Short mmCIF file of N, CA and C in Angstrom, two decimals:
data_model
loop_
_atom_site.label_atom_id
_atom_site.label_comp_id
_atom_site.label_asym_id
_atom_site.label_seq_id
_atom_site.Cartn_x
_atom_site.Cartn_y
_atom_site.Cartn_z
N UNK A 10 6.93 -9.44 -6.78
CA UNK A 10 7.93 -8.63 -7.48
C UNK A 10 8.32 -7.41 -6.65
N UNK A 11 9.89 -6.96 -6.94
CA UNK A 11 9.64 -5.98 -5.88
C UNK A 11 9.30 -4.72 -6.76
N UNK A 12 8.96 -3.87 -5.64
CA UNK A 12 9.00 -2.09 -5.96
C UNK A 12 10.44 -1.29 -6.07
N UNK A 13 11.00 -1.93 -4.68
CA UNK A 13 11.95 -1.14 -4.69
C UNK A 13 13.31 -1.66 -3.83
N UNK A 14 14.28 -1.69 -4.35
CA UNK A 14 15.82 -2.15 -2.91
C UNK A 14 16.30 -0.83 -2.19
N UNK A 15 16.59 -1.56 -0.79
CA UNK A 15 17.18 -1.07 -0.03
C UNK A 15 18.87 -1.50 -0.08
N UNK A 16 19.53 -0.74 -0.03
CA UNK A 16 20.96 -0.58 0.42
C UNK A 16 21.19 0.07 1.13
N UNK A 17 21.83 -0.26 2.30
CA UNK A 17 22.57 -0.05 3.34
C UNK A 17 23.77 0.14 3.74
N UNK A 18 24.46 1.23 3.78
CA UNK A 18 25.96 2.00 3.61
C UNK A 18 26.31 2.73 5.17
N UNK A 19 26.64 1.69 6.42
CA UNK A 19 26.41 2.33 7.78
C UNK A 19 25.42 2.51 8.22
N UNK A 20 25.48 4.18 8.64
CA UNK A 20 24.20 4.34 8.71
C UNK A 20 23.17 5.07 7.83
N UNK A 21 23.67 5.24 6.24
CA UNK A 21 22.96 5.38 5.10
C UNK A 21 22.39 4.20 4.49
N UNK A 22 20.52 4.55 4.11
CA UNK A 22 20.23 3.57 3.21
C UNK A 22 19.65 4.69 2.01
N UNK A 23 20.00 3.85 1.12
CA UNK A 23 19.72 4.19 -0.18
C UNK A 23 18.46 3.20 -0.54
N UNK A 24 17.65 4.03 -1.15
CA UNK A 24 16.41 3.17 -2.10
C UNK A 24 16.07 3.29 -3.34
N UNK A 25 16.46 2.15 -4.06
CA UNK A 25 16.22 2.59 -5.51
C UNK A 25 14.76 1.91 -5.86
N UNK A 26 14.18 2.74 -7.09
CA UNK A 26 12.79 2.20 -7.74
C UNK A 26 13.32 1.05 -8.69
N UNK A 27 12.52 -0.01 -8.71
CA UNK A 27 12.65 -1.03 -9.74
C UNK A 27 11.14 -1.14 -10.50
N UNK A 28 10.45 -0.55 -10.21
CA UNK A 28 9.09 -0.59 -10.77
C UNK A 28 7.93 0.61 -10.36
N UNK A 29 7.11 0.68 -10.81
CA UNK A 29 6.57 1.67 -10.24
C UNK A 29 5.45 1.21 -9.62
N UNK A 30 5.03 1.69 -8.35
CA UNK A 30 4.40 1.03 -7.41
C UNK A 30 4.58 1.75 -6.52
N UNK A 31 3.63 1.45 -5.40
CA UNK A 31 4.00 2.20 -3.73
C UNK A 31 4.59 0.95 -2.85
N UNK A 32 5.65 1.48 -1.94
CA UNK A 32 5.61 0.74 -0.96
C UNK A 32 6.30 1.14 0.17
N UNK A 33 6.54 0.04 1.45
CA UNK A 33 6.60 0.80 2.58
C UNK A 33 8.08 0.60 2.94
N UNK A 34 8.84 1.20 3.30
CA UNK A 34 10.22 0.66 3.52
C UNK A 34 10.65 0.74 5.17
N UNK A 35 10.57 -0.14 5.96
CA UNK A 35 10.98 -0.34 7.40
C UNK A 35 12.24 -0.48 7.59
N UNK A 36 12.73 0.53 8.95
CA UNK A 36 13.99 0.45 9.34
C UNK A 36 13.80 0.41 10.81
N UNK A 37 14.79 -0.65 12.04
CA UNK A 37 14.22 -0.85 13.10
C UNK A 37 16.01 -0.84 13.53
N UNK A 38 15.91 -0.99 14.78
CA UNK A 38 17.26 -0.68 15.33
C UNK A 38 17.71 -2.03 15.72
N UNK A 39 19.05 -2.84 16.03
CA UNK A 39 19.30 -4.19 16.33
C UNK A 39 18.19 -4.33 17.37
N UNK A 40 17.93 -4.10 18.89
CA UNK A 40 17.69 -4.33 19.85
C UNK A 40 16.13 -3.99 19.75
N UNK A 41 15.12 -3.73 18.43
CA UNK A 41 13.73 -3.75 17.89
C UNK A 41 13.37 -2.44 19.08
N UNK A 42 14.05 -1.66 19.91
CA UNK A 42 13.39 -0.80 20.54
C UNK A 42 12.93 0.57 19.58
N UNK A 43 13.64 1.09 18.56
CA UNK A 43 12.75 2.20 17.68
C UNK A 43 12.68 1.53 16.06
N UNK A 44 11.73 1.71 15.99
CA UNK A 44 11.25 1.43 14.07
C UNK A 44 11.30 2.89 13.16
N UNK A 45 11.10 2.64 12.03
CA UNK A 45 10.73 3.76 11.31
C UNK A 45 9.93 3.10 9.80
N UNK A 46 9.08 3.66 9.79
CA UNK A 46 8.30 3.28 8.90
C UNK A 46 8.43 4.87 7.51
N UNK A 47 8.79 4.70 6.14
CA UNK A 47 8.42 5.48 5.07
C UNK A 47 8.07 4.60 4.02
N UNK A 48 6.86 6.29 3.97
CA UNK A 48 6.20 5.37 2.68
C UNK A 48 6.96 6.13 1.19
N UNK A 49 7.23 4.71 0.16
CA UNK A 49 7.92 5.28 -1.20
C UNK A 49 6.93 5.15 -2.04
N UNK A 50 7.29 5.75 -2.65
CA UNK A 50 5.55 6.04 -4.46
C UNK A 50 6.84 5.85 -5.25
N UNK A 51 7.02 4.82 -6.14
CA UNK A 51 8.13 4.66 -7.41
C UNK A 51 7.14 4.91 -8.62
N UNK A 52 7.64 6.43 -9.23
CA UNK A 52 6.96 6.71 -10.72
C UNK A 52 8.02 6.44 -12.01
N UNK A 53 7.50 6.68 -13.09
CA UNK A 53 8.11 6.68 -14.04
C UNK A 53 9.00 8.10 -14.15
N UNK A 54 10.20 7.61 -14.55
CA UNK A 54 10.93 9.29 -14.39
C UNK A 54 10.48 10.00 -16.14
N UNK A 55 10.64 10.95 -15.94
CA UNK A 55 10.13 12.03 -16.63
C UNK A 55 9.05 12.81 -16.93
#
């Protein structure tokens, strides 16, 4: 199940929570020379 989607708008991504959970969201460049790794915590809002 997931935690969470990525959308991708250029060079904006958006991440929304679909559950609450941790997880890791990877972004790497076409040519795999730089990555980026963040970590997301999805809580309950309020």
């Amino acid at each position: 199940p997931q935690t969470a989607t990525v959308t991708l708008n250029g060079l904006v991504a958006t991440v929304k929570g679909v559950k609450q959970g941790s997880v890791s969201i990877v972004g790497m460049t076409s040519d795999g020379d730089f990555v980026a790794v963040a970590a997301v915590a999805v809580s309950a809002a309020g």
